[in-house]
Amino acid sequence: MDIKFCLLRTSLALVTMEAGGLPLELWRMILAYLHLPDLGRCSLVCRAWYELILSLDSTRWRQLCLGCTECRHPNWPNQPDVEPESWREAFKQHYLASKTWTKNALDLESSVCFSLFRRRKERRTLSVGPGHEFDSLGSALAMASLYDRIVLFPGVYEEQGEIILKVPVEIVGQGKLGEVALLASIDQHCSTTRLCNLVFMPAWFSPIMYKTTSGHVQFDNCNFENGHIQVHGPGTCQVKFCTFKNTHIFLHNVPLCVLENCEFVGSENNSVTVEGHPSADKNWAYKYLLGLIKSLPTFLPTEDSDFLMSLDLESRDQAWSPKTCDIVIEGSQSPTSPASSSPKPGSRTGSQEAEVGSDGERVAQTPDSSDGGLSPSGEDEDEDQLMYRLSYQVQGPRPVLGGSFLGPPLPGASIQLPSCLVLNSLQQELQKDKEAMALANSVQGCLIRKCLFRDGKGGVFVCSHGRAKMEGNIFRNLTYAVRCIHNSKIIMLRNDIYRCRASGIFLRLEGGGLIAGNNIYHNAEAGVDIRKKSNPLILCNQIHHGLRSGIVVLGNGKGIIRNNQIFSNKEAGIYILYHGNPVVSGNHIFKGRAAGIAVNENGKGLITENVIRENQWGGVDIRRGGIPVLRSNLICFGYSDGVVVGDEGKGLIEGNTIYANKGCGVWMMSSSLPHVTSNHVSYNGLYGVAVFSQKDGSSELPRGHRAQENFSEDGDAILWETELEKEDDPLRRPITIALVESNSINHNGASGLYVQSSEALHVITNVIHANGDRGITVAQSSQPTRVANNSISCNRQSGVKVEAQCKVELRGNGIYDNRGHGIITKGDSTIVIENDIIGNRGSGLQLLSRSDTKVIKNRIHSFRAYGIAVRGRAKALVQENIIFQGKTNKTIFQQISNNRECVMQNNKFLVFKKKSDTWRLVNPPARPHLETSLRRPSAAHNGQKVTAMATRITARVEGGYHSNRSVFCTIL
C-alpha cells in the first residue's frame, strides 16, 4: 500500500514530465513491483502512464507471464527459447482465454432486468486436502455452488467412483504443476467447467479420465497420463499448455474445439481423433470460442511477411526460395560439350575440307558456324576454285520459355526464369485462388495450434466426415503425422512434419482439404500420400529429404499439387501410379536421387509449368501404362535424361523446354506410342531424342534407365485395378504409331534424333539443328520410319544417316548446311522423295554398298562435293531429280562404272556456265512445307510453328578468286 500511495502522490509530476521529475528508468523500477490489477489501474491514469506501462513489456509483463501458475512460456512447447513479440499481448491472450468458461454466467440469471438490481453473489473458494475443509474432491463437489472455486492442495487424490459434475465449478491445483495428482473418472453434465494445474491419471475402473457430451470444458496447464478424454457434440473444449503422455483425445461430432500450445508424447495409438461431421447443434460456448479464434495471431502470410520454413544450412537451396527467379548452374564443364565433339586446334590445314570417317561419312573439321545465317565461308578453299555459297536463315519454333535457354549453359552463370515459372509466395497463391483463401480462413471441428506431437504412433486422425485445422504444429518421430479418411477434410498451415516412420500426411477414401506452407522432410515413406479418390490442394510446401518419394498419388487419388518445393528425396519427387490423376503445376522439383516425376502403372496426371532440374534419373519418367499430359515444363540440368518414356509408357509430351541434361533430352520406346510434340530440346549431353525398342528380346535397358520400384503399401497392384475410373480424357487423343512432331531439337551433344527400333515411327515437321553428331541417325528400323517435312540443318556430321537393314522414308524435308553428307544410307529399303538437300559439305546424297534406295523428285546441291555419290554395289533408282553443281571442279554425279543396279532416269543436271545464271526453287518453294503436311493438327494450346526458310537461290561468280564482295546463292 505504501508504494501505491507514493505513486498517487507523484502521478502529477509524471503527467507533466517536468525536467526535474524522476527518470523513466526509475519509474519502471518502481512499477515493476505492482501486481496485475494495479498495473491496469495505472494505465488508466493518462496517456503518459499508459505508454509507461506498455514499456514494461520485457520486464514486469514478462515476470507476470512466466510467474503465472496457470500458463507456461507463450511459445511452449515448440519454441521455448524464442520470446514472443509482446509479453503483455501474450499474457492478455491467455488471461482472456482463461475466462471463456464463465461467459455464460448471465445466462443462468432468471431475468436480465432483475439482475441489474440483484446483489451479485460472491464466488466461494473450497479447500481440499489434509487439514483443510474437505478431504476429497467428491465431498467438495457435493457442497459446491455455481462457479465456485475448488482448490486442491498438494497430494494424490484417488476417487473410487465416477465423479459427475452437475454445477459449473473451477478445479485448481495449488502449488507447482505435478504436486497435485487426481486419479478419477469425471463425467460432466453441467454447462461449463474449468480445470487447471492438475495431473490427471485414470481411475482403476475406467481408462476414461474426462468425458462431456454437451457442455464446455476448459483445461489449462494440466498433465494427462495413460488415459482417454472424450468430448461429444454439441460439447466443446478448450485446452492450453497441457501435456498428454500416452493419452488419447477423442472428439466426436464436436462443432468446435481448440487445442493450443500442448504436447503429445508417446501415444500408443492416435493422439487426437476427430470423428464425424461437426454437429449443427451448438452449445453456448461456440460463439465465444469462434471469437477467441478470430482474435488469435494468424498463421496466414501477409504481403509484408512471408517466410520459408527453416532448413539446415546444408540442405537449404538458396537459389530456390519463393522470391528467387534465377537458376545457378553448378559444375565446371557443360554436359553438352564433350571433348570428343570439339574440334582440336590446328586439326585443319591447307585446303582440307573434311575428313572421311567410317563408311565414307564426312566429318567436318571447320569452325562452328552452325547457328544459321550464311553458310561457312570459303576461307579455307583453294583460290583457283569457285563454289556457290548459300544464303538462308535456318529458323525453328521459339522456345516456350523465351530467350533464356537459347544459349549454352555456362558454369556459374545465372539463368533468368520467366515469370510463369517463378515460385509464388503463399500469400500470392491465396490471393489468386479465392476458394483456397476461404478454406484457409475457415474453422470447423477441431483447431490444433502450436502443439508438439512426438515419439508415438499417430498424431491426428480425422475420419467419417470429420473436420480439423492444424496450424504451426510440430510432428516428429511418429509412425505418421496426420491421417485423413472417409470424406474428411483437413486444413494444414505452417506445420513441421519430420522423421515419421511411414508417410507424413496420409489421405484416402475421398479425404481432402488444404495442405499449405508446411515443411515436410526426413520421412521414411512419402511426405504426402494420396489414395482412393482423395482430392486435396497441396500448396506452397517444402517436401524434401524423404527416404522415399515426396508425394505419392495412387489408387484413383487426385489432388492439385501447386507451387511446392520438392527436393532431395530418395525416390521420385512426385510418384503417380495405379490410376492416380493429379494436376501438378508450378512446382520446383530438384536434386532428387531418382526421377523428378515418375508416372507408372497406369498413372495419369496433368503436369504443367513445373521446373524439374538436377535429378539423378530422368526429369520425368513414364513407364508401364503411365499416360500423363506433360506440358510447358522446364526440365533441365538433370544427371540423366530429361524425359524417359519406358516400356508401355504413353502420354502427350508437349511444349516443354528440355535443356542441358547430361543424358538424352527425350529417351523413349517406340512400342510405348508416346506423342512428343512442340518441345524445345537443346544442349543435352547425348541425343536430343532417342527412340529404342525392347520388343525383340532384349530386356536390358541402357544404363540409367531402370524402372523404379513399385509403391503399394496396402497390397498388390490387383487391389487398385478394381477401382478404375471409366472416363474419357479430351487431353489424350489415341495414337497408333509413336509420333515425334513439331519439335525444335538443337545443339545436343550427339545426334538430334537417334532411332534403334523395330516398331513404326513418324518424325514430322521438326527442326533438327546444330547437333554435335548427325541430325538423324536410324541405326535399326525393321518397320518403316517415316521422316517427313523436317528441317535438318547445320549438324556437325551428316544430316541423315540410315544404317543397314533399315526401312526409312524421307519425304518433304529440307536438309541444309550439314558438315557431312546431306543423306548417307546403307538401308535395304530407303525412299528419298521430294526433299531439298542443299549446301551440305559432303555429298548431297551418298549411297553405300548393299543399300537399296529410291531417289525421286529431289533437289540436290552439294556445297563442296558430289550431288549424288554411289559407293560400291549399291542398288538405286535415281529418277526425276534436279541436281545443282557445287564446286567447279566437282562432277554432279559419281558412281562405279560397272554398277548396273543403279538406274538413272529423267534427272536434270544444272551446271554453272556464266554469271547471269539464276537458279530458282519455285515449283514447289523451298522445303519443308508445313502447310501441306500430312500430320493431323497438334493438340498444343500454344502450337509452335516452324518458320519457313528463305526461298531464293541466286548465283554470282567473281573471277577466279574470292574478293571482299559477297559471292552467294540465295534460295528463292
Coordinates of C-alpha atoms in Angstrom, one line a residue, residues 345-601:
P345 CA 43.0 -26.5 -82.7
G346 CA 45.1 -26.9 -85.7
S347 CA 43.4 -30.0 -86.9
R348 CA 42.7 -28.4 -90.3
T349 CA 45.5 -27.4 -92.7
G350 CA 45.7 -26.0 -96.2
S351 CA 42.7 -26.9 -98.4
Q352 CA 41.4 -29.7 -96.2
E353 CA 37.7 -29.6 -96.3
A354 CA 36.5 -32.6 -94.3
E355 CA 37.8 -35.9 -93.0
V356 CA 36.4 -39.1 -94.3
G357 CA 35.1 -41.2 -91.4
S358 CA 34.0 -44.8 -91.2
D359 CA 31.7 -45.9 -94.0
G360 CA 32.8 -42.9 -96.1
E361 CA 30.9 -40.4 -93.9
R362 CA 32.4 -37.0 -93.9
V363 CA 33.1 -35.3 -90.6
A364 CA 33.7 -31.6 -90.9
Q365 CA 36.6 -30.0 -89.1
T366 CA 35.8 -26.4 -89.7
P367 CA 35.0 -23.8 -87.1
D368 CA 31.4 -23.9 -85.8
S369 CA 29.1 -21.7 -87.8
S370 CA 26.1 -23.9 -87.1
D371 CA 23.8 -21.2 -85.7
G372 CA 22.4 -20.4 -89.1
G373 CA 22.9 -17.4 -91.3
L374 CA 25.4 -17.6 -94.1
S375 CA 26.9 -20.9 -95.0
P376 CA 30.5 -21.3 -94.0
S377 CA 32.8 -19.0 -95.9
G378 CA 35.4 -20.2 -98.3
E379 CA 38.4 -19.0 -96.3
D380 CA 40.0 -22.5 -96.4
E381 CA 39.4 -23.1 -100.1
D382 CA 41.9 -23.1 -102.9
E383 CA 41.8 -19.7 -104.6
D384 CA 41.6 -21.2 -108.0
Q385 CA 38.2 -22.9 -107.3
L386 CA 34.8 -21.4 -107.4
M387 CA 31.8 -22.5 -105.3
Y388 CA 28.3 -21.3 -104.8
R389 CA 27.6 -20.4 -101.2
L390 CA 24.0 -20.5 -100.0
S391 CA 22.5 -17.6 -98.0
Y392 CA 19.5 -18.7 -96.0
Q393 CA 18.3 -18.4 -92.4
V394 CA 17.5 -21.6 -90.5
Q395 CA 14.7 -20.9 -88.2
G396 CA 12.6 -23.0 -85.9
P397 CA 9.9 -22.7 -83.2
R398 CA 10.9 -20.3 -80.5
P399 CA 11.3 -22.0 -77.1
V400 CA 8.3 -21.7 -74.9
L401 CA 10.4 -20.0 -72.2
G402 CA 11.7 -17.2 -74.3
G403 CA 15.3 -16.4 -74.9
S404 CA 16.8 -17.6 -71.5
F405 CA 17.5 -21.1 -72.8
L406 CA 18.7 -20.4 -76.3
G407 CA 22.4 -20.3 -75.5
P408 CA 24.7 -23.0 -74.0
P409 CA 24.7 -23.3 -70.2
L410 CA 27.8 -21.7 -68.6
P411 CA 29.1 -23.0 -65.3
G412 CA 28.3 -20.5 -62.5
A413 CA 26.0 -18.5 -64.7
S414 CA 22.5 -17.4 -63.6
I415 CA 19.6 -18.1 -65.9
Q416 CA 16.6 -15.9 -65.5
L417 CA 13.3 -17.8 -65.2
P418 CA 10.2 -16.4 -67.0
S419 CA 7.5 -15.1 -64.7
C420 CA 5.3 -18.1 -65.3
L421 CA 7.8 -20.4 -63.7
V422 CA 8.8 -18.3 -60.7
L423 CA 7.5 -19.7 -57.3
N424 CA 4.8 -17.5 -55.8
S425 CA 4.5 -16.9 -52.1
L426 CA 1.6 -18.5 -50.2
Q427 CA 0.0 -15.1 -49.9
Q428 CA 0.1 -14.6 -53.7
E429 CA -1.3 -18.0 -54.3
L430 CA -4.2 -17.5 -51.9
Q431 CA -4.9 -14.1 -53.4
K432 CA -5.2 -15.7 -56.8
D433 CA -7.3 -18.6 -55.5
K434 CA -10.3 -17.2 -53.6
E435 CA -11.6 -20.7 -52.8
A436 CA -8.3 -21.6 -51.2
M437 CA -8.3 -18.4 -49.3
A438 CA -11.8 -19.0 -47.9
L439 CA -10.8 -22.6 -47.0
A440 CA -7.6 -21.3 -45.2
N441 CA -9.7 -18.8 -43.2
S442 CA -12.4 -21.3 -42.2
V443 CA -12.6 -23.1 -38.9
Q444 CA -14.7 -26.2 -38.3
G445 CA -14.5 -29.1 -35.9
C446 CA -11.1 -29.1 -34.2
L447 CA -8.4 -26.4 -34.3
I448 CA -5.0 -27.7 -33.2
R449 CA -2.5 -24.8 -32.9
K450 CA 1.2 -24.6 -31.9
C451 CA 1.3 -28.1 -30.5
L452 CA 4.0 -30.7 -30.4
F453 CA 3.4 -34.4 -31.3
R454 CA 6.4 -36.6 -30.8
D455 CA 7.7 -40.1 -30.1
G456 CA 4.5 -42.0 -30.6
K457 CA 2.4 -43.9 -33.1
G458 CA 0.0 -41.4 -34.6
G459 CA -0.6 -37.6 -34.5
V460 CA -4.0 -36.6 -35.7
F461 CA -6.6 -39.0 -37.2
V462 CA -9.6 -37.4 -38.9
C463 CA -12.3 -39.7 -40.2
S464 CA -16.0 -40.1 -41.1
H465 CA -16.6 -36.6 -42.4
G466 CA -14.6 -35.0 -39.7
R467 CA -13.1 -31.5 -39.9
A468 CA -9.8 -30.4 -38.4
K469 CA -7.4 -27.4 -38.8
M470 CA -3.8 -27.6 -37.8
E471 CA -1.6 -24.5 -37.6
G472 CA 2.1 -24.1 -36.6
N473 CA 2.4 -27.6 -35.1
I474 CA 5.4 -29.9 -35.0
F475 CA 5.0 -33.6 -35.7
R476 CA 8.2 -35.6 -35.2
N477 CA 9.3 -39.2 -34.6
L478 CA 5.8 -40.7 -35.2
T479 CA 4.6 -43.5 -37.3
Y480 CA 2.5 -41.0 -39.2
A481 CA 1.6 -37.3 -38.5
V482 CA -1.9 -36.9 -39.9
R483 CA -4.3 -39.4 -41.4
C484 CA -7.5 -38.2 -43.2
I485 CA -10.0 -40.7 -44.5
H486 CA -13.7 -41.2 -45.3
N487 CA -14.8 -37.9 -46.8
S488 CA -13.0 -35.9 -44.1
K489 CA -11.3 -32.5 -44.6
I490 CA -8.2 -31.1 -43.1
I491 CA -6.5 -27.7 -43.3
M492 CA -2.8 -27.7 -42.5
L493 CA -0.9 -24.4 -42.4
R494 CA 2.8 -23.9 -41.5
N495 CA 3.4 -27.2 -39.7
D496 CA 6.7 -29.1 -39.5
I497 CA 6.5 -32.8 -40.1
Y498 CA 9.6 -34.9 -40.0
R499 CA 11.1 -38.3 -39.1
C500 CA 7.9 -40.2 -39.4
R501 CA 8.3 -43.9 -39.8
A502 CA 5.6 -44.0 -42.6
S503 CA 4.1 -41.2 -44.6
G504 CA 3.9 -37.7 -43.1
I505 CA 0.3 -36.9 -44.3
F506 CA -1.9 -39.7 -45.5
L507 CA -5.2 -39.2 -47.3
R508 CA -7.5 -41.9 -48.6
L509 CA -11.2 -42.7 -49.2
E510 CA -12.1 -39.2 -50.6
G511 CA -10.2 -37.3 -48.0
G512 CA -9.4 -33.7 -48.9
G513 CA -8.7 -30.2 -47.8
L514 CA -5.8 -27.7 -47.9
I515 CA -2.2 -28.5 -47.1
A516 CA -0.2 -25.3 -47.4
G517 CA 3.1 -23.8 -46.3
N518 CA 4.3 -26.9 -44.4
N519 CA 7.8 -28.2 -44.0
I520 CA 7.8 -31.9 -44.6
Y521 CA 11.1 -33.8 -44.5
H522 CA 13.1 -36.8 -43.5
N523 CA 10.1 -39.2 -43.5
A524 CA 10.5 -42.9 -44.2
E525 CA 7.7 -43.1 -46.7
A526 CA 6.1 -40.4 -48.8
G527 CA 5.8 -36.9 -47.4
V528 CA 2.2 -36.8 -48.6
D529 CA 0.3 -40.0 -49.6
I530 CA -2.9 -39.5 -51.6
R531 CA -5.1 -42.6 -52.4
K532 CA -8.6 -43.8 -53.3
K533 CA -10.2 -40.7 -54.7
S534 CA -8.8 -38.3 -52.2
N535 CA -8.6 -34.8 -53.6
P536 CA -6.6 -32.3 -51.6
L537 CA -5.0 -28.9 -52.6
I538 CA -1.3 -29.1 -51.8
L539 CA 0.1 -25.6 -52.0
C540 CA 3.5 -23.9 -51.3
N541 CA 5.0 -26.6 -49.2
Q542 CA 8.6 -27.7 -48.8
I543 CA 8.8 -31.5 -49.2
H544 CA 12.4 -32.7 -49.0
H545 CA 15.0 -35.3 -47.9
G546 CA 12.4 -38.1 -47.8
L547 CA 13.7 -41.7 -47.7
R548 CA 11.2 -42.4 -50.5
S549 CA 9.1 -40.1 -52.6
G550 CA 8.0 -36.6 -51.8
I551 CA 4.4 -37.0 -52.9
V552 CA 2.7 -40.2 -53.9
V553 CA -0.7 -40.3 -55.8
L554 CA -2.2 -43.7 -56.4
G555 CA -5.4 -45.8 -56.4
N556 CA -7.5 -43.2 -58.2
G557 CA -6.2 -40.4 -56.0
K558 CA -6.4 -36.9 -57.4
G559 CA -5.4 -33.6 -56.0
I560 CA -4.0 -30.3 -57.0
I561 CA -0.2 -30.1 -56.4
R562 CA 0.8 -26.5 -56.9
N563 CA 3.8 -24.2 -56.2
N564 CA 5.7 -26.5 -53.9
Q565 CA 9.4 -27.0 -53.5
I566 CA 10.1 -30.8 -53.7
F567 CA 13.8 -31.7 -53.5
S568 CA 16.5 -34.1 -52.3
N569 CA 14.1 -37.1 -52.0
K570 CA 15.5 -40.6 -52.4
E571 CA 12.8 -41.7 -54.9
A572 CA 10.7 -39.6 -57.3
G573 CA 9.7 -36.1 -56.2
I574 CA 6.2 -36.9 -57.3
Y575 CA 5.2 -40.5 -57.9
I576 CA 1.9 -41.2 -59.8
L577 CA 0.7 -44.8 -60.2
Y578 CA -2.4 -47.1 -60.2
H579 CA -4.7 -44.6 -61.9
G580 CA -3.7 -41.6 -59.8
N581 CA -4.7 -38.5 -61.7
P582 CA -3.5 -35.2 -60.0
V583 CA -2.9 -31.8 -61.5
V584 CA 0.7 -30.9 -60.9
S585 CA 1.6 -27.3 -61.8
G586 CA 4.1 -24.6 -60.9
N587 CA 6.3 -26.8 -58.7
H588 CA 10.1 -26.7 -58.4
I589 CA 11.3 -30.3 -58.2
F590 CA 15.0 -30.7 -58.0
K591 CA 18.1 -32.5 -56.7
G592 CA 16.2 -35.8 -56.3
R593 CA 18.1 -39.1 -56.1
A594 CA 15.7 -40.7 -58.6
A595 CA 13.3 -39.1 -61.1
G596 CA 11.7 -35.7 -60.7
I597 CA 8.2 -37.0 -61.5
A598 CA 7.5 -40.7 -62.1
V599 CA 4.3 -42.0 -63.8
N600 CA 3.9 -45.7 -63.7
E601 CA 1.3 -48.5 -63.5

